[in-house]
Short mmCIF file of C-alpha atoms in Angstrom, two decimals:
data_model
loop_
_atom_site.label_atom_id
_atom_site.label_comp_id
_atom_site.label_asym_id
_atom_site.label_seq_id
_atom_site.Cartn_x
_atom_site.Cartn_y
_atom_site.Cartn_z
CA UNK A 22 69.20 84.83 -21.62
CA UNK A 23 66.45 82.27 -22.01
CA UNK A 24 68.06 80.04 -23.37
CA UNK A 25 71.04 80.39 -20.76
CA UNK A 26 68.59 80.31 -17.72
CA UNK A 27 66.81 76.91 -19.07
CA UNK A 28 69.61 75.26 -19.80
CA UNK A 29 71.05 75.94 -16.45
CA UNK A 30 67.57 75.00 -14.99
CA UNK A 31 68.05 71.81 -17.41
CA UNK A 32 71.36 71.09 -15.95
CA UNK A 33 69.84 71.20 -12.13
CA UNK A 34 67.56 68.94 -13.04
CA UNK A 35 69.14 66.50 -14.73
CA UNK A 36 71.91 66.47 -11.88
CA UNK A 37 68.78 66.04 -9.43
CA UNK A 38 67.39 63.27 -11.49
CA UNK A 39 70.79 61.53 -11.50
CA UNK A 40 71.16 61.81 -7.86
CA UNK A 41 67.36 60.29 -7.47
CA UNK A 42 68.61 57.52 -9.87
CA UNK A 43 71.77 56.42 -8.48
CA UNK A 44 69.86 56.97 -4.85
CA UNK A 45 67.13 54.01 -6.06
CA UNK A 46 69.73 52.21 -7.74
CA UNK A 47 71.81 52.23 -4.85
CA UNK A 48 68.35 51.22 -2.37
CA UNK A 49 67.69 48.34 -5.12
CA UNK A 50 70.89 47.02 -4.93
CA UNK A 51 70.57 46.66 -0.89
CA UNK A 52 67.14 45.12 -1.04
CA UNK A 53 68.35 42.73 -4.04
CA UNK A 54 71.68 41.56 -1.72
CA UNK A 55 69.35 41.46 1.61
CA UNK A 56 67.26 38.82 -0.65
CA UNK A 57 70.08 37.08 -2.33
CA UNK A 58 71.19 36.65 1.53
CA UNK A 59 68.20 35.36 2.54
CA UNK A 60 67.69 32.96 -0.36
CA UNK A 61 71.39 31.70 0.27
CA UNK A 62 70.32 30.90 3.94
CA UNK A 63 67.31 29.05 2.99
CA UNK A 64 69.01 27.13 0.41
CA UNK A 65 71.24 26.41 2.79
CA UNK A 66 68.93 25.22 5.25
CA UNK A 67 66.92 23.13 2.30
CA UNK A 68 70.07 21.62 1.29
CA UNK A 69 70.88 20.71 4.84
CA UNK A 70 67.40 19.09 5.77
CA UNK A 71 67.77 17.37 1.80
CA UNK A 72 71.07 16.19 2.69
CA UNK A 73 69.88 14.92 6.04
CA UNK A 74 67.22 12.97 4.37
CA UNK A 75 69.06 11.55 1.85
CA UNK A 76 71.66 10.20 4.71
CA UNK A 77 68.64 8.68 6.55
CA UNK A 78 67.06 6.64 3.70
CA UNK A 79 70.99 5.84 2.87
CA UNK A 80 70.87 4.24 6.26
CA UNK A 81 67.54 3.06 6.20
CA UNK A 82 68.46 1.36 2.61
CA UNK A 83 71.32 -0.17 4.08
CA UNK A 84 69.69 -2.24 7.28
CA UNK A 85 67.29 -2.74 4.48
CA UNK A 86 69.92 -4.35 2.25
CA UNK A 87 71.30 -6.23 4.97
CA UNK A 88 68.34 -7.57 6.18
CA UNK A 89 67.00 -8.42 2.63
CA UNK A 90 70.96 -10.63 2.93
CA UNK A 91 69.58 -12.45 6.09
CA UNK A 92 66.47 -12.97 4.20
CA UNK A 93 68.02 -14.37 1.14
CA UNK A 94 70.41 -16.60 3.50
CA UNK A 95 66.78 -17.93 5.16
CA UNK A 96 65.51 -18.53 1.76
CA UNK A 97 68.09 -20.33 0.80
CA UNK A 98 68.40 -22.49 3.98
CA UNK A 99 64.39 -23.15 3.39
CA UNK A 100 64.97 -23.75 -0.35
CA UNK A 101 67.30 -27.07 0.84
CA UNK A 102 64.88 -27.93 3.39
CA UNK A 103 61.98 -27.66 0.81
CA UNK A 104 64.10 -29.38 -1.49
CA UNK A 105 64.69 -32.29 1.17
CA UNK A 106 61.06 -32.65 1.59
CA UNK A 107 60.08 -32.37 -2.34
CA UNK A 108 62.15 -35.73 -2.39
CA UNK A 109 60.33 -37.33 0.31
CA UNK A 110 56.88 -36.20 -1.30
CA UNK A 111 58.08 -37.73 -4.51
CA UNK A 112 58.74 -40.70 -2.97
CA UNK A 113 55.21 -40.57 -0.74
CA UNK A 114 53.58 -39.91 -4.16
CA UNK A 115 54.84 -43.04 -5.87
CA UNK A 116 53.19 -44.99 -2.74
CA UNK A 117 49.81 -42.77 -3.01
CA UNK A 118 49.43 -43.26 -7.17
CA UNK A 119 47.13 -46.10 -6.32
CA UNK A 120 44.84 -44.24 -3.53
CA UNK A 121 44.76 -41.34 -6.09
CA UNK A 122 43.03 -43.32 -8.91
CA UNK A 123 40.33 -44.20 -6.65
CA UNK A 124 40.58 -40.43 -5.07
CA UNK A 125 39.84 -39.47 -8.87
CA UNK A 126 36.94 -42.31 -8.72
CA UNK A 127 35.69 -41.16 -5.83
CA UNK A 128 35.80 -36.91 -7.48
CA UNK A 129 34.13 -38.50 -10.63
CA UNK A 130 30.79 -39.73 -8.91
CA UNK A 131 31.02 -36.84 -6.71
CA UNK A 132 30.94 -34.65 -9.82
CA UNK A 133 27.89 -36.42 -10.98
CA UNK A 134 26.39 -36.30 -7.77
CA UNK A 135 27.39 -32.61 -8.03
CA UNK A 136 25.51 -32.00 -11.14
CA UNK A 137 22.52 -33.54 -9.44
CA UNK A 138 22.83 -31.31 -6.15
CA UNK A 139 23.05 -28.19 -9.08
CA UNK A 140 19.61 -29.51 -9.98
CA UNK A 141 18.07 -29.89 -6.69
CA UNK A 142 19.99 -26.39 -5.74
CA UNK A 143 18.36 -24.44 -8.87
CA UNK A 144 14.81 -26.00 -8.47
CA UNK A 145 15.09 -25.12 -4.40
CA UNK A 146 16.13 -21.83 -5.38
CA UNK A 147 12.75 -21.62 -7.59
CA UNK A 148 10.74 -23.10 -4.81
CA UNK A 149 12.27 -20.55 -2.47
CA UNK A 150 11.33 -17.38 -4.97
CA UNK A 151 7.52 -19.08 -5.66
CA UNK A 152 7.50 -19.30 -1.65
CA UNK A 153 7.99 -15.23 -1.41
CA UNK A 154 5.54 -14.96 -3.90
CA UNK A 155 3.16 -17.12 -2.34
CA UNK A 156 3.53 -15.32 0.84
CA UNK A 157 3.57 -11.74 -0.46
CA UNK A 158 0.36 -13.13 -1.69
CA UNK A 159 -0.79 -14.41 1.43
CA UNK A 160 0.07 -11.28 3.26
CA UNK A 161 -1.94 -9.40 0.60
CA UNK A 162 -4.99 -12.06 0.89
CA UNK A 163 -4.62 -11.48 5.12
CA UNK A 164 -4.97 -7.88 4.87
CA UNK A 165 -7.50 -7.93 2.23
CA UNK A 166 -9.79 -11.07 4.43
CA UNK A 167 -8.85 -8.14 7.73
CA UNK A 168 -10.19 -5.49 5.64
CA UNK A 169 -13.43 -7.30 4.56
CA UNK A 170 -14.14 -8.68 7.87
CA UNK A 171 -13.94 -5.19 9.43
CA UNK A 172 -16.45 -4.40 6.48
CA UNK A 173 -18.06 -7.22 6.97
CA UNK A 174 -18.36 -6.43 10.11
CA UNK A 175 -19.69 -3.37 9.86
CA UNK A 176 -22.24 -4.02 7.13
CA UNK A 177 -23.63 -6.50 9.81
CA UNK A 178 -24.11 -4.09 12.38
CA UNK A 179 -25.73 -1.73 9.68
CA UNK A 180 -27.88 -4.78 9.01
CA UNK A 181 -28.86 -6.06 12.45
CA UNK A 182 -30.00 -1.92 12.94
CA UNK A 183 -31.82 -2.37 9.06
CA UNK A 184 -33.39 -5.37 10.30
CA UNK A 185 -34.18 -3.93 14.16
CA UNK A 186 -35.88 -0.69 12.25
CA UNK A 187 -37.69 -3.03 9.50
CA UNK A 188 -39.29 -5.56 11.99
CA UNK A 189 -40.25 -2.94 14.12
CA UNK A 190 -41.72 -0.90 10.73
CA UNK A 191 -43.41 -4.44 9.70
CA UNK A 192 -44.80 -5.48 13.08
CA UNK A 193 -46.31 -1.63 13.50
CA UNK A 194 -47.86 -1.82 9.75
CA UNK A 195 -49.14 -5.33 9.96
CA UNK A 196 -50.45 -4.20 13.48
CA UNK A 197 -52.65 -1.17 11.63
CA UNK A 198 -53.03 -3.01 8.49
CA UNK A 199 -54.72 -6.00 10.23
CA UNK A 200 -56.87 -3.68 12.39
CA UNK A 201 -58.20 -2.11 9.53
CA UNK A 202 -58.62 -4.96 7.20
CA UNK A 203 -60.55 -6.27 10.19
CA UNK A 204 -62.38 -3.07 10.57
CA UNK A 205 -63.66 -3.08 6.75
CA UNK A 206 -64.74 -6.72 6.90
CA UNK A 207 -66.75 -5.99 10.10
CA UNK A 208 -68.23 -3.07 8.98
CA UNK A 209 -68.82 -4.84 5.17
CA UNK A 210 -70.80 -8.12 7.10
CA UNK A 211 -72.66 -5.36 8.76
CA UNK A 212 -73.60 -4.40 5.92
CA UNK A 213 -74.58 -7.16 4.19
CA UNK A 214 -76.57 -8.49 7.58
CA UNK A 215 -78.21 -5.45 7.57
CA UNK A 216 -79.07 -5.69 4.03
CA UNK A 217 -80.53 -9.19 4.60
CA UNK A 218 -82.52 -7.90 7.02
CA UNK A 219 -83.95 -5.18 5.83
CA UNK A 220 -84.83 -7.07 2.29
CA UNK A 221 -86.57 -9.76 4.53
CA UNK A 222 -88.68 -6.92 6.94
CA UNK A 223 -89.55 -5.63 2.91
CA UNK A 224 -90.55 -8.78 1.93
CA UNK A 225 -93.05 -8.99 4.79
CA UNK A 226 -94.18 -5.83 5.03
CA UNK A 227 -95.52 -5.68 1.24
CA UNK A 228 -96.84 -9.47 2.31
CA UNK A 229 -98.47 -8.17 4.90
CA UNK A 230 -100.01 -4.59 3.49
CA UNK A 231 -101.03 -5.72 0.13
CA UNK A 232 -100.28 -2.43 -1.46
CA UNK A 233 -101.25 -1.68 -5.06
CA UNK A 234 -98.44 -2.41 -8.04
CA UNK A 235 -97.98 1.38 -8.20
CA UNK A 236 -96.93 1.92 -4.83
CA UNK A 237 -95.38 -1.39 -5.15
CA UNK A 238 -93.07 -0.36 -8.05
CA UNK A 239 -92.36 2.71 -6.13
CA UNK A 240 -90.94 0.78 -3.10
CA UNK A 241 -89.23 -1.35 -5.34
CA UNK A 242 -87.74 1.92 -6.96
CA UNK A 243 -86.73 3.36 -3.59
CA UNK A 244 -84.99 0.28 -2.48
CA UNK A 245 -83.25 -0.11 -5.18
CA UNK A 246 -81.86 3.33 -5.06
CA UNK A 247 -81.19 2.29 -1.35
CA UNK A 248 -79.55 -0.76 -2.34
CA UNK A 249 -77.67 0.82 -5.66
CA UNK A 250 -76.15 3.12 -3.26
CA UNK A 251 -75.03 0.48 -0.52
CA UNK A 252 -73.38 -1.09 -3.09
CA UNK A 253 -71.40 1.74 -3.97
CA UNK A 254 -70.08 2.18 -0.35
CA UNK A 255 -69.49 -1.63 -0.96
CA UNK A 256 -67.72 -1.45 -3.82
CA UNK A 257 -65.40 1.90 -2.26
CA UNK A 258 -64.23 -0.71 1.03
CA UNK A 259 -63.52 -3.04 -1.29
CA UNK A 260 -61.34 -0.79 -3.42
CA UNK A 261 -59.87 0.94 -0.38
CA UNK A 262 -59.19 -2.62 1.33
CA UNK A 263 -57.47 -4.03 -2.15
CA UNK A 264 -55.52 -0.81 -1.81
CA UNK A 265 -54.22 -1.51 1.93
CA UNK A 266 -53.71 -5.05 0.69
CA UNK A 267 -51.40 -3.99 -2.07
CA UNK A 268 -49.77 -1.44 -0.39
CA UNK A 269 -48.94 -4.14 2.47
CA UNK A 270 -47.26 -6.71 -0.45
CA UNK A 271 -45.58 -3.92 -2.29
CA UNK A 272 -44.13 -3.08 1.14
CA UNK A 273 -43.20 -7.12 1.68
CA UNK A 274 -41.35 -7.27 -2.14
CA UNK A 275 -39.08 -3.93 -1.30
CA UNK A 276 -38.49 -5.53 2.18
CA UNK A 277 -37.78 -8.82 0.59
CA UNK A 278 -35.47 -7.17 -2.11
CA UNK A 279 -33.47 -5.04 0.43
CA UNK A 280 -32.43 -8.50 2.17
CA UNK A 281 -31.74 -9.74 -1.35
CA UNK A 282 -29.17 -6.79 -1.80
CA UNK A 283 -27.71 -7.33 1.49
CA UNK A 284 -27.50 -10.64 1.02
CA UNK A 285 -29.51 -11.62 4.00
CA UNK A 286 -31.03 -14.82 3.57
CA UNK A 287 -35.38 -14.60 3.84
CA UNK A 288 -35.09 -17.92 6.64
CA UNK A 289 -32.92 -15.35 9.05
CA UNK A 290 -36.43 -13.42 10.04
CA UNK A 291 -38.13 -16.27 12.13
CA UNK A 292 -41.09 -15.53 10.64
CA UNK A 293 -43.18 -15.70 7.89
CA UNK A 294 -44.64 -12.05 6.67
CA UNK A 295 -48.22 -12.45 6.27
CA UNK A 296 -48.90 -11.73 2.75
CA UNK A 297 -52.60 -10.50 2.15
CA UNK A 298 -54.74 -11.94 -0.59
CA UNK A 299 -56.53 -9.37 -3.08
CA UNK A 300 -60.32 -9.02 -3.03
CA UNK A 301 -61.76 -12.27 -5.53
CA UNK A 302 -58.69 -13.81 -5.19
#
């Protein structure tokens, strides 16, 4: 009974397959004619546009062919007129053989000339390239001499302000050095005056009071002590006035060298910087 009912199933579906099959087969078929249709029509069309084409450059190749004729027909007319005027050129040329040979004359010293204007045309070539050279240069040297005049420029302002501050500084110190070197040498003859002096009131007062070698020698001893230690103060002007003097000519050498370095000539101060002498010199 199994067997019977799946073999009847089997049957059903194998008719229901078929029927599926021969439906698709069937639905191919139509869509394979609908495109064998359509390909016929535009193979159609293609072989009408090709066949169009085809008669065009068929036409086209024909005025072409025919005109080409005309064109041969031309040639051929020019070809007798060329050959019409080759004879009268021949015929020119046998008059012209002699004006040739001094034509070929003539091309022969222009040919040297030639090889002389090659010359001149190489070396002005050269001359042109050194003359680039030479002014690349020359714009290089410009902006280098605008460059160092701007710098030059400014190192002179710099300078004319150095020099402003410097004359100023010497005037002021030769002002205070002067006033004090004259103060010490005033104060030194003073000194010395006053020495004089009092060795001369000395002199006469032991003339005068005949006093005793004892309380002569004491005198003597006390002036000397006096006189010891006014030569002390002496000797400390004269060491503080040889120190003003050298400070004064150290300060002229730096001055002196600064101009050096900014190569300021000495004759541009319109003076001449007093220089101080040292004590015993």
């Amino acid at each position: 009974e199994m067997d019977a009912k799946y073999n009847k199933k089997m049957e059903a579906l194998r008719e229901e397959m078929d029927l599926r099959r021969k439906t698709e087969i069937h639905e191919l078929e139509e869509r394979k004619n609908n495109q064998i249709s359509e390909l016929m029509v535009k193979h159609e069309g293609a072989f009408s546009d090709i066949k169009n084409c085809y008669n065009d450059i068929t036409a086209k190749n024909m005025s072409l062919i025919s005109l080409l004729k005309e064109q041969v027909e031309e040639m051929k007319k020019r070809e007798i007129i060329l050959e019409k005027e080759k004879s009268d050129v021949l015929q020119q040329n046998k008059g012209l053989t002699e004006p040739l040979q001094q034509a070929q004359e003539q091309v022969a010293e222009l040919q040297k000339k030639l090889a002389h204007y090659d010359t001149d045309k190489e070396s002005l070539m050269n001359s042109k390239a050194r003359l680039k050279v030479i002014q690349k240069e020359l714009k290089d040297l410009q902006w280098e001499h605008e460059v160092l005049e701007q710098r030059f420029s400014k190192v002179q302002a710099e300078r004319d302000e150095l020099y402003q501050k410097f004359t100023k500084a010497i005037n002021e110190v030769q002002q205070k050095t002067g006033f004090k070197n004259l103060l010490l040498e005033r104060k030194l003859q003073g000194l010395l005056s006053l020495l004089e002096q009092k060795e001369v009131e000395l002199s006469e007062v032991v003339a005068v009071s005949h006093l005793d070698p004892s309380a002569l020698s004491l005198v003597s001893h006390k002036l000397k002590d006096v006189l010891s230690s006014k030569n002390d103060t002496i000797q400390n002007l004269q060491l503080q006035l040889a120190r003003v003097c050298k400070a004064h000519n150290d300060m002229l050498q730096t001055f002196e060298a600064k101009l050096t370095a900014f190569g300021i000539p000495l004759d541009n101060l319109g003076f001449q910087p007093l220089s101080f002498p040292l004590p015993g010199q």
